[in-house]
Amino acid sequence: PYGNHVVFRSALGFSDLHVKLGGELPGLDLAGYWFKALLTDEVLPVCVGKLTYVEEKEKLPIEVVTLTPTLNYPNLAVVFEQSDWTEQESLLDHYHFSLYTLLAGLLNPSDAKPNNHIWVPLFNEDGNLRYRLVDVDNEQNFQAAVVEQDRKIKVEAKSIFYCFDFLHRPLHPRVAELFMHIQPYSFLQRWLKLLVGVDEGLQELFKNHIQYLLDKPDNKKTTIPILL
């Protein structure tokens, strides 16, 4: 009920996927996913693949399909509406909240609103039930942090993570250590090389279906360049 796109669930055997039609920036979505996965060494349960197709017979426009593993948990907008948020916020996992808050600063999303985050339970390192927020929409990452509007300079920071009282807590020690040991140049090289591989893999996988599209001089790549 909170989305701007057609999304339906597809289950077959042990596979359970959500299929989203008409994503705006599929390259950025994949880029944001792999940025987070590489930086955190976590396989995040978000975007796993995309398919671009054109239905020539009906002359339909190019469409993008995003395949995402189903997360059978409520999104944050529902949690806000149906529960006492003060009590729920106390159940946030300290490690993951610290981690994703720093990622929000690095990726600077412009669409990180409540309904783009899933409220996912986990048992923390002490064995206590806690929750983390999993971002399921990475298309609006890598936005300008400072913009000029009406001849005034303003900061653009649009993430739900900046709105929690939990933000007043110090960073989790393991998150601080993780970020202090990052080698930026080396990390960016790994990330960009991985995106090239992902793009080439998608082209090979779907070449029989969209070869005529790939042959167009203005659309040689399905994912890269990704508008960074």
PDB file of C-alpha atoms in Angstrom:
ATOM      1  CA  PRO A   1       0.000   0.000   0.000  1.00  0.00           C
ATOM      2  CA  TYR A   2       2.984   2.364   0.360  1.00  0.00           C
ATOM      3  CA  GLY A   3       4.705   1.726  -2.984  1.00  0.00           C
ATOM      4  CA  ASN A   4       4.736   3.631  -6.267  1.00  0.00           C
ATOM      5  CA  HIS A   5       5.342   0.533  -8.407  1.00  0.00           C
ATOM      6  CA  VAL A   6       3.589  -2.738  -9.127  1.00  0.00           C
ATOM      7  CA  VAL A   7       5.048  -5.404  -6.802  1.00  0.00           C
ATOM      8  CA  PHE A   8       3.870  -9.000  -6.613  1.00  0.00           C
ATOM      9  CA  ARG A   9       5.056 -12.146  -4.870  1.00  0.00           C
ATOM     10  CA  SER A  10       6.299 -15.152  -6.825  1.00  0.00           C
ATOM     11  CA  ALA A  11       6.826 -18.462  -5.022  1.00  0.00           C
ATOM     12  CA  LEU A  12       7.995 -21.662  -6.703  1.00  0.00           C
ATOM     13  CA  GLY A  13       9.401 -24.603  -4.769  1.00  0.00           C
ATOM     14  CA  PHE A  14      11.889 -23.223  -2.253  1.00  0.00           C
ATOM     15  CA  SER A  15      12.154 -19.867  -4.063  1.00  0.00           C
ATOM     16  CA  ASP A  16      10.198 -16.932  -2.690  1.00  0.00           C
ATOM     17  CA  LEU A  17      10.679 -13.630  -4.491  1.00  0.00           C
ATOM     18  CA  HIS A  18       9.092 -10.227  -4.733  1.00  0.00           C
ATOM     19  CA  VAL A  19       9.007  -8.856  -8.273  1.00  0.00           C
ATOM     20  CA  LYS A  20       9.016  -5.083  -8.743  1.00  0.00           C
ATOM     21  CA  LEU A  21       8.124  -3.538 -12.083  1.00  0.00           C
ATOM     22  CA  GLY A  22       9.445  -0.243 -13.356  1.00  0.00           C
ATOM     23  CA  GLY A  23      12.364   0.577 -11.086  1.00  0.00           C
ATOM     24  CA  GLU A  24      13.809   3.980 -11.913  1.00  0.00           C
ATOM     25  CA  LEU A  25      17.556   3.423 -11.565  1.00  0.00           C
ATOM     26  CA  PRO A  26      18.383  -0.305 -11.616  1.00  0.00           C
ATOM     27  CA  GLY A  27      22.125   0.319 -11.941  1.00  0.00           C
ATOM     28  CA  LEU A  28      22.223   2.422  -8.796  1.00  0.00           C
ATOM     29  CA  ASP A  29      20.082  -0.144  -6.983  1.00  0.00           C
ATOM     30  CA  LEU A  30      22.592  -2.900  -7.687  1.00  0.00           C
ATOM     31  CA  ALA A  31      25.537  -0.595  -6.979  1.00  0.00           C
ATOM     32  CA  GLY A  32      24.133   0.356  -3.576  1.00  0.00           C
ATOM     33  CA  TYR A  33      23.479  -3.275  -2.684  1.00  0.00           C
ATOM     34  CA  TRP A  34      27.031  -4.402  -3.488  1.00  0.00           C
ATOM     35  CA  PHE A  35      28.559  -1.348  -1.803  1.00  0.00           C
ATOM     36  CA  LYS A  36      26.883  -2.359   1.456  1.00  0.00           C
ATOM     37  CA  ALA A  37      27.630  -6.066   1.032  1.00  0.00           C
ATOM     38  CA  LEU A  38      31.348  -5.516   0.395  1.00  0.00           C
ATOM     39  CA  LEU A  39      31.797  -2.939   3.127  1.00  0.00           C
ATOM     40  CA  THR A  40      30.049  -4.924   5.841  1.00  0.00           C
ATOM     41  CA  ASP A  41      30.967  -8.474   4.753  1.00  0.00           C
ATOM     42  CA  GLU A  42      27.284  -9.295   5.035  1.00  0.00           C
ATOM     43  CA  VAL A  43      25.104 -10.856   2.374  1.00  0.00           C
ATOM     44  CA  LEU A  44      22.200  -8.509   2.779  1.00  0.00           C
ATOM     45  CA  PRO A  45      18.734  -9.855   1.938  1.00  0.00           C
ATOM     46  CA  VAL A  46      17.975  -7.312  -0.769  1.00  0.00           C
ATOM     47  CA  CYS A  47      18.282  -6.954  -4.539  1.00  0.00           C
ATOM     48  CA  VAL A  48      19.761 -10.036  -6.236  1.00  0.00           C
ATOM     49  CA  GLY A  49      19.155  -9.422  -9.914  1.00  0.00           C
ATOM     50  CA  LYS A  50      17.444  -7.479 -12.648  1.00  0.00           C
ATOM     51  CA  LEU A  51      16.083  -8.210 -16.059  1.00  0.00           C
ATOM     52  CA  THR A  52      15.443  -5.672 -18.791  1.00  0.00           C
ATOM     53  CA  TYR A  53      13.053  -6.678 -21.541  1.00  0.00           C
ATOM     54  CA  VAL A  54      10.985  -5.306 -24.397  1.00  0.00           C
ATOM     55  CA  GLU A  55       7.827  -6.942 -25.673  1.00  0.00           C
ATOM     56  CA  GLU A  56       8.174  -6.348 -29.417  1.00  0.00           C
ATOM     57  CA  LYS A  57       4.890  -7.951 -30.383  1.00  0.00           C
ATOM     58  CA  GLU A  58       2.800  -5.537 -28.320  1.00  0.00           C
ATOM     59  CA  LYS A  59       5.208  -2.600 -28.758  1.00  0.00           C
ATOM     60  CA  LEU A  60       5.417  -2.096 -25.011  1.00  0.00           C
ATOM     61  CA  PRO A  61       8.134   0.179 -23.615  1.00  0.00           C
ATOM     62  CA  ILE A  62      11.339  -1.071 -22.041  1.00  0.00           C
ATOM     63  CA  GLU A  63      10.611  -2.361 -18.559  1.00  0.00           C
ATOM     64  CA  VAL A  64      12.878  -3.221 -15.647  1.00  0.00           C
ATOM     65  CA  VAL A  65      12.094  -6.094 -13.317  1.00  0.00           C
ATOM     66  CA  THR A  66      13.747  -6.287  -9.888  1.00  0.00           C
ATOM     67  CA  LEU A  67      13.891  -9.686  -8.183  1.00  0.00           C
ATOM     68  CA  THR A  68      14.187  -9.493  -4.404  1.00  0.00           C
ATOM     69  CA  PRO A  69      14.110 -12.318  -1.828  1.00  0.00           C
ATOM     70  CA  THR A  70      10.914 -12.094   0.172  1.00  0.00           C
ATOM     71  CA  LEU A  71      11.294 -10.715   3.700  1.00  0.00           C
ATOM     72  CA  ASN A  72       8.156 -11.806   5.491  1.00  0.00           C
ATOM     73  CA  TYR A  73       8.263  -9.003   8.057  1.00  0.00           C
ATOM     74  CA  PRO A  74       6.474  -5.626   8.325  1.00  0.00           C
ATOM     75  CA  ASN A  75       7.978  -2.477   6.924  1.00  0.00           C
ATOM     76  CA  LEU A  76       8.804   0.348   9.291  1.00  0.00           C
ATOM     77  CA  ALA A  77       5.787   2.448   8.291  1.00  0.00           C
ATOM     78  CA  VAL A  78       3.481  -0.336   9.540  1.00  0.00           C
ATOM     79  CA  VAL A  79       5.458  -0.640  12.786  1.00  0.00           C
ATOM     80  CA  PHE A  80       5.077   3.108  13.351  1.00  0.00           C
ATOM     81  CA  GLU A  81       1.313   2.893  12.856  1.00  0.00           C
ATOM     82  CA  GLN A  82       0.567  -0.231  14.862  1.00  0.00           C
ATOM     83  CA  SER A  83       2.808  -0.085  17.918  1.00  0.00           C
ATOM     84  CA  ASP A  84       4.290   2.115  20.630  1.00  0.00           C
ATOM     85  CA  TRP A  85       7.422   3.396  18.914  1.00  0.00           C
ATOM     86  CA  THR A  86       9.235   4.305  22.150  1.00  0.00           C
ATOM     87  CA  GLU A  87       9.078   0.673  23.192  1.00  0.00           C
ATOM     88  CA  GLN A  88       9.996  -0.611  19.727  1.00  0.00           C
ATOM     89  CA  GLU A  89      12.986   1.700  19.357  1.00  0.00           C
ATOM     90  CA  SER A  90      14.521   0.285  22.530  1.00  0.00           C
ATOM     91  CA  LEU A  91      14.690  -3.079  20.711  1.00  0.00           C
ATOM     92  CA  LEU A  92      16.918  -1.819  17.892  1.00  0.00           C
ATOM     93  CA  ASP A  93      20.170  -3.744  17.613  1.00  0.00           C
ATOM     94  CA  HIS A  94      23.056  -1.446  18.547  1.00  0.00           C
ATOM     95  CA  TYR A  95      25.560  -2.948  16.098  1.00  0.00           C
ATOM     96  CA  HIS A  96      23.316  -2.846  13.035  1.00  0.00           C
ATOM     97  CA  PHE A  97      21.892   0.579  13.827  1.00  0.00           C
ATOM     98  CA  SER A  98      25.430   1.996  14.081  1.00  0.00           C
ATOM     99  CA  LEU A  99      26.441   0.229  10.880  1.00  0.00           C
ATOM    100  CA  TYR A 100      23.500   1.374   8.765  1.00  0.00           C
ATOM    101  CA  THR A 101      23.631   4.933  10.102  1.00  0.00           C
ATOM    102  CA  LEU A 102      27.223   5.257   8.884  1.00  0.00           C
ATOM    103  CA  LEU A 103      26.225   3.676   5.575  1.00  0.00           C
ATOM    104  CA  ALA A 104      23.485   6.289   5.248  1.00  0.00           C
ATOM    105  CA  GLY A 105      26.164   8.952   5.593  1.00  0.00           C
ATOM    106  CA  LEU A 106      28.348   7.324   2.929  1.00  0.00           C
ATOM    107  CA  LEU A 107      25.583   6.566   0.439  1.00  0.00           C
ATOM    108  CA  ASN A 108      23.462   9.669   1.131  1.00  0.00           C
ATOM    109  CA  PRO A 109      20.077   8.325  -0.031  1.00  0.00           C
ATOM    110  CA  SER A 110      17.257  10.703  -0.910  1.00  0.00           C
ATOM    111  CA  ASP A 111      14.444   8.175  -0.438  1.00  0.00           C
ATOM    112  CA  ALA A 112      15.275   6.329   2.800  1.00  0.00           C
ATOM    113  CA  LYS A 113      11.780   6.681   4.242  1.00  0.00           C
ATOM    114  CA  PRO A 114      10.089   4.232   6.663  1.00  0.00           C
ATOM    115  CA  ASN A 115       8.252   2.163   4.043  1.00  0.00           C
ATOM    116  CA  ASN A 116      11.556   1.428   2.281  1.00  0.00           C
ATOM    117  CA  HIS A 117      12.866  -0.413   5.349  1.00  0.00           C
ATOM    118  CA  ILE A 118      11.877  -3.833   6.675  1.00  0.00           C
ATOM    119  CA  TRP A 119      11.716  -4.449  10.447  1.00  0.00           C
ATOM    120  CA  VAL A 120      13.731  -7.694  10.729  1.00  0.00           C
ATOM    121  CA  PRO A 121      14.201  -9.652  13.998  1.00  0.00           C
ATOM    122  CA  LEU A 122      17.519 -11.205  15.034  1.00  0.00           C
ATOM    123  CA  PHE A 123      19.297 -12.536  18.100  1.00  0.00           C
ATOM    124  CA  ASN A 124      22.257 -10.334  18.984  1.00  0.00           C
ATOM    125  CA  GLU A 125      25.670 -11.394  20.298  1.00  0.00           C
ATOM    126  CA  ASP A 126      24.226 -11.591  23.837  1.00  0.00           C
ATOM    127  CA  GLY A 127      21.391 -13.869  22.740  1.00  0.00           C
ATOM    128  CA  ASN A 128      18.704 -11.167  23.105  1.00  0.00           C
ATOM    129  CA  LEU A 129      15.937 -10.572  20.586  1.00  0.00           C
ATOM    130  CA  ARG A 130      16.576  -7.328  18.726  1.00  0.00           C
ATOM    131  CA  TYR A 131      15.611  -5.747  15.402  1.00  0.00           C
ATOM    132  CA  ARG A 132      17.441  -4.195  12.490  1.00  0.00           C
ATOM    133  CA  LEU A 133      16.212  -2.133   9.562  1.00  0.00           C
ATOM    134  CA  VAL A 134      16.916  -3.607   6.132  1.00  0.00           C
ATOM    135  CA  ASP A 135      16.779  -1.163   3.219  1.00  0.00           C
ATOM    136  CA  VAL A 136      14.943  -2.690   0.259  1.00  0.00           C
ATOM    137  CA  ASP A 137      15.231   0.264  -2.121  1.00  0.00           C
ATOM    138  CA  ASN A 138      18.720   1.475  -3.073  1.00  0.00           C
ATOM    139  CA  GLU A 139      17.822   3.399  -6.230  1.00  0.00           C
ATOM    140  CA  GLN A 140      18.190   6.877  -4.768  1.00  0.00           C
ATOM    141  CA  ASN A 141      21.670   6.496  -3.271  1.00  0.00           C
ATOM    142  CA  PHE A 142      24.745   8.598  -4.073  1.00  0.00           C
ATOM    143  CA  GLN A 143      22.851  11.885  -4.078  1.00  0.00           C
ATOM    144  CA  ALA A 144      24.499  15.286  -3.657  1.00  0.00           C
ATOM    145  CA  ALA A 145      25.051  16.062   0.036  1.00  0.00           C
ATOM    146  CA  VAL A 146      25.092  19.831  -0.483  1.00  0.00           C
ATOM    147  CA  VAL A 147      22.810  21.593  -2.979  1.00  0.00           C
ATOM    148  CA  GLU A 148      21.950  25.144  -3.918  1.00  0.00           C
ATOM    149  CA  GLN A 149      18.282  26.117  -3.739  1.00  0.00           C
ATOM    150  CA  ASP A 150      16.903  29.645  -4.096  1.00  0.00           C
ATOM    151  CA  ARG A 151      20.488  30.938  -3.978  1.00  0.00           C
ATOM    152  CA  LYS A 152      20.996  29.276  -0.616  1.00  0.00           C
ATOM    153  CA  ILE A 153      23.263  26.353   0.203  1.00  0.00           C
ATOM    154  CA  LYS A 154      21.498  23.554   2.039  1.00  0.00           C
ATOM    155  CA  VAL A 155      22.429  20.110   3.294  1.00  0.00           C
ATOM    156  CA  GLU A 156      20.504  17.184   1.813  1.00  0.00           C
ATOM    157  CA  ALA A 157      20.184  14.406   4.414  1.00  0.00           C
ATOM    158  CA  LYS A 158      17.070  12.305   3.892  1.00  0.00           C
ATOM    159  CA  SER A 159      17.291   9.107   5.895  1.00  0.00           C
ATOM    160  CA  ILE A 160      15.021   7.763   8.608  1.00  0.00           C
ATOM    161  CA  PHE A 161      18.167   6.795  10.552  1.00  0.00           C
ATOM    162  CA  TYR A 162      18.764  10.466  11.397  1.00  0.00           C
ATOM    163  CA  CYS A 163      15.381  10.676  13.132  1.00  0.00           C
ATOM    164  CA  PHE A 164      15.856   8.120  15.913  1.00  0.00           C
ATOM    165  CA  ASP A 165      16.686   8.954  19.535  1.00  0.00           C
ATOM    166  CA  PHE A 166      18.939   5.902  19.262  1.00  0.00           C
ATOM    167  CA  LEU A 167      21.268   8.156  17.274  1.00  0.00           C
ATOM    168  CA  HIS A 168      22.462   9.767  20.530  1.00  0.00           C
ATOM    169  CA  ARG A 169      24.187   6.563  21.570  1.00  0.00           C
ATOM    170  CA  PRO A 170      27.896   6.131  20.766  1.00  0.00           C
ATOM    171  CA  LEU A 171      28.860   3.960  17.811  1.00  0.00           C
ATOM    172  CA  HIS A 172      29.125   0.274  18.481  1.00  0.00           C
ATOM    173  CA  PRO A 173      32.860  -0.506  19.019  1.00  0.00           C
ATOM    174  CA  ARG A 174      32.943  -3.150  16.266  1.00  0.00           C
ATOM    175  CA  VAL A 175      31.462  -0.702  13.763  1.00  0.00           C
ATOM    176  CA  ALA A 176      34.000   1.969  14.687  1.00  0.00           C
ATOM    177  CA  GLU A 177      36.818  -0.548  14.238  1.00  0.00           C
ATOM    178  CA  LEU A 178      35.434  -1.692  10.878  1.00  0.00           C
ATOM    179  CA  PHE A 179      35.360   1.816   9.436  1.00  0.00           C
ATOM    180  CA  MET A 180      38.744   2.808  10.837  1.00  0.00           C
ATOM    181  CA  HIS A 181      40.404  -0.066   8.951  1.00  0.00           C
ATOM    182  CA  ILE A 182      38.822   0.641   5.556  1.00  0.00           C
ATOM    183  CA  GLN A 183      41.283   1.471   2.777  1.00  0.00           C
ATOM    184  CA  PRO A 184      39.124   3.767   0.596  1.00  0.00           C
ATOM    185  CA  TYR A 185      41.041   3.435  -2.696  1.00  0.00           C
ATOM    186  CA  SER A 186      41.354  -0.342  -2.412  1.00  0.00           C
ATOM    187  CA  PHE A 187      37.673  -0.685  -1.474  1.00  0.00           C
ATOM    188  CA  LEU A 188      36.485   1.448  -4.402  1.00  0.00           C
ATOM    189  CA  GLN A 189      38.561  -0.640  -6.806  1.00  0.00           C
ATOM    190  CA  ARG A 190      36.998  -3.874  -5.501  1.00  0.00           C
ATOM    191  CA  TRP A 191      33.508  -2.409  -5.713  1.00  0.00           C
ATOM    192  CA  LEU A 192      33.804  -1.056  -9.256  1.00  0.00           C
ATOM    193  CA  LYS A 193      35.446  -4.228 -10.578  1.00  0.00           C
ATOM    194  CA  LEU A 194      32.654  -6.280  -9.007  1.00  0.00           C
ATOM    195  CA  LEU A 195      30.018  -4.094 -10.703  1.00  0.00           C
ATOM    196  CA  VAL A 196      31.678  -4.649 -14.070  1.00  0.00           C
ATOM    197  CA  GLY A 197      31.498  -8.401 -13.452  1.00  0.00           C
ATOM    198  CA  VAL A 198      27.848  -8.204 -12.371  1.00  0.00           C
ATOM    199  CA  ASP A 199      26.966  -6.228 -15.491  1.00  0.00           C
ATOM    200  CA  GLU A 200      28.768  -8.609 -17.822  1.00  0.00           C
ATOM    201  CA  GLY A 201      27.069 -11.549 -16.115  1.00  0.00           C
ATOM    202  CA  LEU A 202      23.609 -10.034 -16.584  1.00  0.00           C
ATOM    203  CA  GLN A 203      24.288  -9.353 -20.246  1.00  0.00           C
ATOM    204  CA  GLU A 204      25.438 -12.945 -20.803  1.00  0.00           C
ATOM    205  CA  LEU A 205      22.469 -14.363 -18.898  1.00  0.00           C
ATOM    206  CA  PHE A 206      19.876 -12.433 -20.890  1.00  0.00           C
ATOM    207  CA  LYS A 207      21.667 -12.002 -24.216  1.00  0.00           C
ATOM    208  CA  ASN A 208      19.221 -14.188 -26.156  1.00  0.00           C
ATOM    209  CA  HIS A 209      16.278 -12.078 -24.988  1.00  0.00           C
ATOM    210  CA  ILE A 210      17.643  -8.559 -25.262  1.00  0.00           C
ATOM    211  CA  GLN A 211      20.477  -8.764 -27.800  1.00  0.00           C
ATOM    212  CA  TYR A 212      18.745  -6.309 -30.120  1.00  0.00           C
ATOM    213  CA  LEU A 213      18.541  -3.865 -27.202  1.00  0.00           C
ATOM    214  CA  LEU A 214      22.227  -4.290 -26.351  1.00  0.00           C
ATOM    215  CA  ASP A 215      23.116  -3.670 -29.993  1.00  0.00           C
ATOM    216  CA  LYS A 216      21.711  -0.144 -29.819  1.00  0.00           C
ATOM    217  CA  PRO A 217      24.629   2.319 -29.760  1.00  0.00           C
ATOM    218  CA  ASP A 218      23.141   4.346 -26.910  1.00  0.00           C
ATOM    219  CA  ASN A 219      22.511   1.366 -24.652  1.00  0.00           C
ATOM    220  CA  LYS A 220      25.544  -0.925 -24.652  1.00  0.00           C
ATOM    221  CA  LYS A 221      25.333  -1.754 -20.978  1.00  0.00           C
ATOM    222  CA  THR A 222      22.482  -2.920 -18.802  1.00  0.00           C
ATOM    223  CA  THR A 223      23.967  -1.702 -15.551  1.00  0.00           C
ATOM    224  CA  ILE A 224      27.075   0.418 -16.173  1.00  0.00           C
ATOM    225  CA  PRO A 225      27.457   3.353 -16.392  1.00  0.00           C
ATOM    226  CA  ILE A 226      25.441   3.742 -13.209  1.00  0.00           C
ATOM    227  CA  LEU A 227      25.202   7.539 -13.181  1.00  0.00           C
ATOM    228  CA  LEU A 228      27.729   8.082 -10.387  1.00  0.00           C
TER     229      LEU A 228
END
